[in-house]
Short mmCIF file of C-alpha atoms in Angstrom, two decimals:
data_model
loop_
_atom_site.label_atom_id
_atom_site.label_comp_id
_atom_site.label_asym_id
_atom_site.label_seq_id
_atom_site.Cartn_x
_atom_site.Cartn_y
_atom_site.Cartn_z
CA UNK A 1 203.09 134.33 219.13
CA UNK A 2 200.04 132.47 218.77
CA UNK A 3 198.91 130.41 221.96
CA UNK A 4 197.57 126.94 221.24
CA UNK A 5 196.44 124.75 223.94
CA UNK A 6 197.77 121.45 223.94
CA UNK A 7 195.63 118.92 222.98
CA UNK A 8 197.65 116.07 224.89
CA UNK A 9 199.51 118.31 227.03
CA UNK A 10 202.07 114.69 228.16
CA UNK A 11 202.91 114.01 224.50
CA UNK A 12 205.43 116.72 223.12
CA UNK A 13 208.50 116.25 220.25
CA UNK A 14 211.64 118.04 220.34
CA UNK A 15 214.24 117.73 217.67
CA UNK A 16 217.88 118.15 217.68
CA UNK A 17 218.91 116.74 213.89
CA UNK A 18 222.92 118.15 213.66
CA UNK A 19 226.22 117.20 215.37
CA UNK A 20 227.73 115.08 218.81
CA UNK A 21 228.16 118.13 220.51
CA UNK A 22 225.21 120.76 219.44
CA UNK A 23 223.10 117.48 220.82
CA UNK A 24 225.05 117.11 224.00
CA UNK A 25 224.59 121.12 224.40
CA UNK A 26 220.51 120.64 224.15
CA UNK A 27 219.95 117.90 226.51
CA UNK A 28 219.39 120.26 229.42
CA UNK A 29 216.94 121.83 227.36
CA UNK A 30 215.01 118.43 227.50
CA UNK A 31 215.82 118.42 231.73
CA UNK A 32 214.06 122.43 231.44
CA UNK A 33 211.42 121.03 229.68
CA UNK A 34 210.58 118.26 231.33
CA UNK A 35 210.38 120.52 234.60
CA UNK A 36 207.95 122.87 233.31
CA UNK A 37 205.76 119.99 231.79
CA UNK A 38 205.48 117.74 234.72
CA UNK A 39 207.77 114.68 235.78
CA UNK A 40 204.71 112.61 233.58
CA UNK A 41 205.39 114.48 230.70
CA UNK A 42 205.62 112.42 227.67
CA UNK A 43 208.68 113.89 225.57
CA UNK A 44 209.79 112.29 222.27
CA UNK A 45 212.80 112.82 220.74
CA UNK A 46 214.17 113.24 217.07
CA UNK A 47 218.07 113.15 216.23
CA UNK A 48 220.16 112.45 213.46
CA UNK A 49 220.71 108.96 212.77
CA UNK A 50 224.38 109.11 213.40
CA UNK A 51 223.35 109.89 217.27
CA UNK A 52 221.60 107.11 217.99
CA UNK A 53 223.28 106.29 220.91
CA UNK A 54 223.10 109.87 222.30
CA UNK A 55 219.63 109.51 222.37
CA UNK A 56 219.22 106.23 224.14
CA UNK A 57 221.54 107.93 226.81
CA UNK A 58 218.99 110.74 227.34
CA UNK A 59 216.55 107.68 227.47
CA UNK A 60 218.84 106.54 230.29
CA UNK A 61 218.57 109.59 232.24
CA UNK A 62 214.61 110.09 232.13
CA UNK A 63 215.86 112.97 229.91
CA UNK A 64 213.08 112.02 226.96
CA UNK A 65 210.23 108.92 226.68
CA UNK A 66 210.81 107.86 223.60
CA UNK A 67 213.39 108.25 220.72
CA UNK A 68 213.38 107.94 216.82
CA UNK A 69 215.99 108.58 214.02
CA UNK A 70 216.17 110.40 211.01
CA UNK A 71 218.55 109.65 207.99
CA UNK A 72 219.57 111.71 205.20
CA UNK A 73 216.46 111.14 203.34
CA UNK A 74 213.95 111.75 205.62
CA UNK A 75 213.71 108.04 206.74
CA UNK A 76 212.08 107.93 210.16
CA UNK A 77 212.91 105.08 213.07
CA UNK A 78 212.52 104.72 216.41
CA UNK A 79 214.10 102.74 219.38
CA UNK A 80 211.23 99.93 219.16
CA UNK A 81 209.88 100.09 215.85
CA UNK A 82 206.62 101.49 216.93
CA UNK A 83 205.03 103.94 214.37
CA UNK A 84 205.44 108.16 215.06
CA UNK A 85 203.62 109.40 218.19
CA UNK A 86 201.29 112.26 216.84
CA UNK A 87 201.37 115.06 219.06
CA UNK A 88 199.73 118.79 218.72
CA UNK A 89 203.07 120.73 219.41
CA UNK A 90 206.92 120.18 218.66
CA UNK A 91 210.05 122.06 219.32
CA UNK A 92 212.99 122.49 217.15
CA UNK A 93 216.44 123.49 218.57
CA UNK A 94 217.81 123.47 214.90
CA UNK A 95 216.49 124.60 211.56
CA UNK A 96 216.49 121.63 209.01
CA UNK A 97 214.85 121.34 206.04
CA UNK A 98 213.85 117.37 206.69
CA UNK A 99 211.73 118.88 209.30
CA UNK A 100 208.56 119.98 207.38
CA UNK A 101 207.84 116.50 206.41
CA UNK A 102 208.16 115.21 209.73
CA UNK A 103 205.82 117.76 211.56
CA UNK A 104 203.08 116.71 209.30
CA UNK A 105 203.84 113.10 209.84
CA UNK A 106 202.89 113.75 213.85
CA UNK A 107 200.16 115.90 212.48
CA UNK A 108 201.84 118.80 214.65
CA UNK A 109 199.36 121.72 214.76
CA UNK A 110 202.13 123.71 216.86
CA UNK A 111 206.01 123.77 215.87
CA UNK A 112 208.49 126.31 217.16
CA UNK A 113 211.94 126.92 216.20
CA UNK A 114 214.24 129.48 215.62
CA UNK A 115 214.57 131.89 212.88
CA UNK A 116 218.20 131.51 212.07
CA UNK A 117 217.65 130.71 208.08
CA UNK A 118 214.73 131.96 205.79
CA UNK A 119 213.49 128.48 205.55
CA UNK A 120 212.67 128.46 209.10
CA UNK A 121 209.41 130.26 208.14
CA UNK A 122 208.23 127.60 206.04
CA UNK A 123 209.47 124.49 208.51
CA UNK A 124 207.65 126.36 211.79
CA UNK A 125 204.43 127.50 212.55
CA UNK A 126 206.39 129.98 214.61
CA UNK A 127 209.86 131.30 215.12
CA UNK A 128 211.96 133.38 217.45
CA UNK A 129 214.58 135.86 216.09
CA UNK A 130 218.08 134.79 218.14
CA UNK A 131 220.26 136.46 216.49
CA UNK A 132 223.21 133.75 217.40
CA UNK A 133 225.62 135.08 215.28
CA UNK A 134 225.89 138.01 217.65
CA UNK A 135 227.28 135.18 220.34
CA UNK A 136 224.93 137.11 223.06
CA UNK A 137 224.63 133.79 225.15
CA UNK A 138 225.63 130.55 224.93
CA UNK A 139 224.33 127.62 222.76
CA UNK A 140 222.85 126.63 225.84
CA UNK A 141 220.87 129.47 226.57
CA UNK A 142 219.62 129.91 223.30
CA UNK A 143 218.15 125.83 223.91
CA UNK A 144 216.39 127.19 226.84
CA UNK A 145 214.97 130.14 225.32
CA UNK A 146 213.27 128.06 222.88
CA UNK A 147 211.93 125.77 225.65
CA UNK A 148 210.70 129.06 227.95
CA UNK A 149 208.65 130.61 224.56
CA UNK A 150 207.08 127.23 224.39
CA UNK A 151 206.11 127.13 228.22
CA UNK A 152 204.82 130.78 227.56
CA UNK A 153 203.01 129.68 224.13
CA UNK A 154 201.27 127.18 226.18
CA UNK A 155 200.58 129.37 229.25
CA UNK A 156 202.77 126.94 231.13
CA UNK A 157 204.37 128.48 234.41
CA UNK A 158 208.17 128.64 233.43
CA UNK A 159 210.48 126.84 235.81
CA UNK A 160 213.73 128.33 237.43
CA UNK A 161 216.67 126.34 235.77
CA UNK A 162 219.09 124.57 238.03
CA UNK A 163 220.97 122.35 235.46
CA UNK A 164 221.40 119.05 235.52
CA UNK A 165 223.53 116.52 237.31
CA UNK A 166 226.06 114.76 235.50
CA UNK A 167 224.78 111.92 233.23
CA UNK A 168 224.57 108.60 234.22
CA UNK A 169 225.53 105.59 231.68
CA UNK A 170 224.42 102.20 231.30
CA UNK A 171 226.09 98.92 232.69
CA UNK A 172 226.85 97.70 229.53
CA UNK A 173 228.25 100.82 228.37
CA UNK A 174 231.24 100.29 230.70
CA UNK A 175 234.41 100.26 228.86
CA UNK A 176 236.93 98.37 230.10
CA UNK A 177 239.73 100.56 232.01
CA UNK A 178 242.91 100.66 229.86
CA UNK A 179 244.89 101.83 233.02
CA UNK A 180 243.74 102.18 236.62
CA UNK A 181 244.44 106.69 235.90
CA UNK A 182 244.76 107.61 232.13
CA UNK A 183 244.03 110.91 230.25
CA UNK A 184 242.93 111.30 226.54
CA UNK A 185 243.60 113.59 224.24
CA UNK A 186 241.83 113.77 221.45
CA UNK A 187 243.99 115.20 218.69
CA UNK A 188 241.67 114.74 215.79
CA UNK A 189 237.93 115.90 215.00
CA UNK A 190 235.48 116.12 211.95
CA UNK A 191 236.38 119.39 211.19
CA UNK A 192 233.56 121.01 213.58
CA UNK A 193 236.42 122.95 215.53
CA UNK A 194 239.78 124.64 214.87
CA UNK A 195 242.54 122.42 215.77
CA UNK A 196 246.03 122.51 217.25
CA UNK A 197 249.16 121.55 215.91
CA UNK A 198 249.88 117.98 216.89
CA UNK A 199 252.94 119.20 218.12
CA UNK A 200 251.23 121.33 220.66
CA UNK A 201 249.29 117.80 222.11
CA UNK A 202 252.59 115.74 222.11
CA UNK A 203 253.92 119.03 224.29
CA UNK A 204 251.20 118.07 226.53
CA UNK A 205 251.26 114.58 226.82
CA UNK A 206 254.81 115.32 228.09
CA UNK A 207 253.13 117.31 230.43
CA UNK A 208 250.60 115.07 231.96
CA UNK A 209 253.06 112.35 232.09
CA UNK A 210 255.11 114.14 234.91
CA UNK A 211 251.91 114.62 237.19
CA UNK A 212 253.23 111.15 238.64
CA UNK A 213 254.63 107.92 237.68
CA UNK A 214 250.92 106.02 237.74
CA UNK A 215 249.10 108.87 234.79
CA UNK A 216 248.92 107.08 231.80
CA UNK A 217 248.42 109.25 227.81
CA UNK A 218 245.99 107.74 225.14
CA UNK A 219 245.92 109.76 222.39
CA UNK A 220 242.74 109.21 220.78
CA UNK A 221 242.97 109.74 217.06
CA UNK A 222 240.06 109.40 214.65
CA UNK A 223 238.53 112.49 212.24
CA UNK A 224 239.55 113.94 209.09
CA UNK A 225 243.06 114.89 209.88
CA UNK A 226 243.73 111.46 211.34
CA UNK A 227 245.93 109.48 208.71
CA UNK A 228 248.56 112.46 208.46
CA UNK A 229 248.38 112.96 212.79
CA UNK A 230 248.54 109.18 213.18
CA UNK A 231 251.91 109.23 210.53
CA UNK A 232 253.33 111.93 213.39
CA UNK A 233 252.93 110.34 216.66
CA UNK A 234 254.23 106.94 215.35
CA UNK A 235 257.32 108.80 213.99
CA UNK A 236 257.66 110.55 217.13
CA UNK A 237 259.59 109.56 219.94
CA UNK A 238 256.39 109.81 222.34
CA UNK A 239 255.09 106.54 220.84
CA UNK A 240 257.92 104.83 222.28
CA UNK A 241 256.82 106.05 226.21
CA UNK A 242 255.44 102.98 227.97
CA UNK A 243 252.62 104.91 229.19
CA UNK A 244 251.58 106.19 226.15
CA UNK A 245 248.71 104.02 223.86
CA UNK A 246 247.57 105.88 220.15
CA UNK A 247 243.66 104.77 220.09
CA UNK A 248 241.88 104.61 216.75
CA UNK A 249 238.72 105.32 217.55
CA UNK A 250 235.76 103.14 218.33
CA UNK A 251 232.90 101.33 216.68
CA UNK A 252 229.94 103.20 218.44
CA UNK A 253 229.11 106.29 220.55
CA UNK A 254 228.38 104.05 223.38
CA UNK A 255 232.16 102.75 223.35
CA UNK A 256 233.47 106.35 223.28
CA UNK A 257 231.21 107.72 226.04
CA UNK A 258 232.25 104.58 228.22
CA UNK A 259 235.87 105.27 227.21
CA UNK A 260 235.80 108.80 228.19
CA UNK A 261 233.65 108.01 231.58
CA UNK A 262 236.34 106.20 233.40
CA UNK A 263 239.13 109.23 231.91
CA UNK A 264 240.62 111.01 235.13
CA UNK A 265 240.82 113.88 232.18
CA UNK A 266 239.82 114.88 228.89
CA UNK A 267 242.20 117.47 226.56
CA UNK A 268 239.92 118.53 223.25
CA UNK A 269 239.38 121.11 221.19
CA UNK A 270 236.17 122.52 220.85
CA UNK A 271 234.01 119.55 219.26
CA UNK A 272 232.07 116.48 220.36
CA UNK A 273 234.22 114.60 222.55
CA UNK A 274 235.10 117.57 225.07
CA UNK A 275 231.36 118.10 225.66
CA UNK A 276 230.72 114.10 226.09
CA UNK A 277 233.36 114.58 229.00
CA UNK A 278 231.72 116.97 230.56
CA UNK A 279 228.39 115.95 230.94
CA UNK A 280 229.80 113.18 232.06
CA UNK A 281 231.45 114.85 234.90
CA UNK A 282 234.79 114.19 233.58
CA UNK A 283 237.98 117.39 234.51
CA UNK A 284 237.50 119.06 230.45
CA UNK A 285 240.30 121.30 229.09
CA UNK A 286 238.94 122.88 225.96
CA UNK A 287 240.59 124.81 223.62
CA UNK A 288 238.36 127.23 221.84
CA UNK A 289 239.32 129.59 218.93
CA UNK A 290 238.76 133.13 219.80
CA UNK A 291 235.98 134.19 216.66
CA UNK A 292 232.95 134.84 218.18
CA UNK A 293 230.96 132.18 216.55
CA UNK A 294 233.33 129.64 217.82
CA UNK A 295 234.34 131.19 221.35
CA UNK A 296 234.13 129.63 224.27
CA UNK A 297 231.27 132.25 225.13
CA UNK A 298 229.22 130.51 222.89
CA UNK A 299 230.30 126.97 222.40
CA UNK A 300 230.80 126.80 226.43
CA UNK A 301 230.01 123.15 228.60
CA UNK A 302 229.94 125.11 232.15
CA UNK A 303 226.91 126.25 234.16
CA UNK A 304 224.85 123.17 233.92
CA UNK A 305 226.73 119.82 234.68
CA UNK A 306 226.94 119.80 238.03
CA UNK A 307 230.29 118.82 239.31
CA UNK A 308 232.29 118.66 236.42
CA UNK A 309 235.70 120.54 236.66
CA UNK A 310 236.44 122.61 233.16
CA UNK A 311 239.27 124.35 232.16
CA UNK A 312 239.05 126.45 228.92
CA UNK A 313 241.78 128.26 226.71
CA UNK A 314 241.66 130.67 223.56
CA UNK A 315 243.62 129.83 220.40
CA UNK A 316 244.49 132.42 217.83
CA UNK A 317 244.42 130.51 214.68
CA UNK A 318 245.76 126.87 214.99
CA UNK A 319 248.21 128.07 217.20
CA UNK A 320 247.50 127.92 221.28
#
């Protein structure tokens, strides 16, 4: 690996371009990173456009300085319409082919990413064989590897990784409480995740609903699937429960992660929603299919939010 020195060792970019959760599963990265650098580190971060609002949360939590967008084009913004921070290094935790563009934009002498597709050779000045496919670690710890051959690039000592507590949210984030104790389950997704029968989350609403007379369902519907699950549960006589409420999504991230924050639980399948709960320190129960790229082992939440109760189950197929 070659070993640059930085030439503005407080200015770094790391990019995270893909989905709700594979973001949520990097921001400790930015925590590891920010350890090794220095609590005046200067660390700007790129994500898809679509997780805008994930990125002003890591703002929140001193997570990264500055933020910035990228579309499907290539179409760069950031949080105060400043112009791109150049910097002599950047880290990728994703391969994506918008990428090459942007390093030379920041005039990035130094980018590192992993080698996961052939066009990572082209995007990166240098790349580390993972081998992810094997499911050897978790998504996780394949974030932190990245961060610990940049430290080592660099000739930065590595830090011992602790995790990170629990994220924080803003005031106006706060979502007003439906109920004073309410669960969600979220019985659609975008497809990220193999899903259960809706049966199988009506079965559990039953459930919940006999912890005690104060629990409260939502069933929190909104993803592909949702027009033919919605059809179900308004058929079904579970609708008709007084403590039951059929939400149809929200407007913006910030809505949902305020939604879920006041939750007394979360039931998910493996996919964006589940790992918002959990870094939010809300009780998870995941359901996780039981191929190895999809597994629990290396799709799993636990081990860095502090505090956070998580239950996880494997499914064979769609069925639990």
């Amino acid at each position: 690996m070659i070993n640059l020195p930085l030439k503005n060792r407080d200015s770094i970019w790391v990019t995270r371009t893909d989905a709700i959760g594979d973001l949520v599963l990097s921001l400790p990265a930015l925590g590891f990173l920010k350890a090794g650098l220095g609590p005046e580190s200067e660390i700007n971060l790129l994500v898809d456009r679509s997780n805008r609002d994930l990125a002003e949360w890591a703002q929140f939590n001193k997570l990264c300085t500055h933020f910035y967008t990228i579309d499907s084009k290539g179409v760069i913004e950031s949080e105060s319409k400043e112009a791109l921070k150049p910097a002599s290094a950047a880290i990728s935790l994703v391969v994506d082919k918008r990428l090459g563009k942007f390093f030379k934009n920041i005039s990035a002498e130094f980018t590192l990413g992993p080698r996961t597709k052939i066009s990572s050779l082209w995007i990166f000045s240098e790349s580390i064989s993972q081998n992810r496919s094997r499911v050897e670690k978790s998504e996780m710890e394949y974030n932190l590897d990245l961060v610990r051959a940049f430290l080592q690039s660099k000739k930065i000592p590595v830090p011992t990784f602790t995790g990170l507590p629990s994220l924080q949210i803003p005031e106006n984030w706060q979502f007003p409480r439906p109920h004073p104790h309410y669960w969600v389950l979220v019985v659609s997704n975008r497809g990220s995740a193999k899903n259960l029968p809706i049966e199988f989350y009506v079965k559990k609403a039953h459930e919940i609903l006999k912890l005690d007379s104060e629990t409260h369902v939502e069933f929190l519907v909104k993803g592909w699937d949702a027009k033919q699950r919605l059809e179900f549960l308004r058929q079904d006589r579970i609708s008709k429960e007084k403590r039951v409420s059929i939400i149809e999504g929200f407007e913006d991230l910030k809505t949902l992660v305020g939604y879920l924050s006041k939750a007394r639980g979360v039931v998910s399948s493996s996919t964006g929603p589940l790992h918002l709960a959990h870094a939010l320190g809300v009780h998870s129960i995941g359901y996780y299919p039981k191929k190895k790229v999809e597994s629990f082992k290396r799709w799993r939440p636990a081990g860095y939010w502090h505090r956070a109760p998580l239950e996880f189950f494997e499914i064979d197929n769609e069925t639990p």
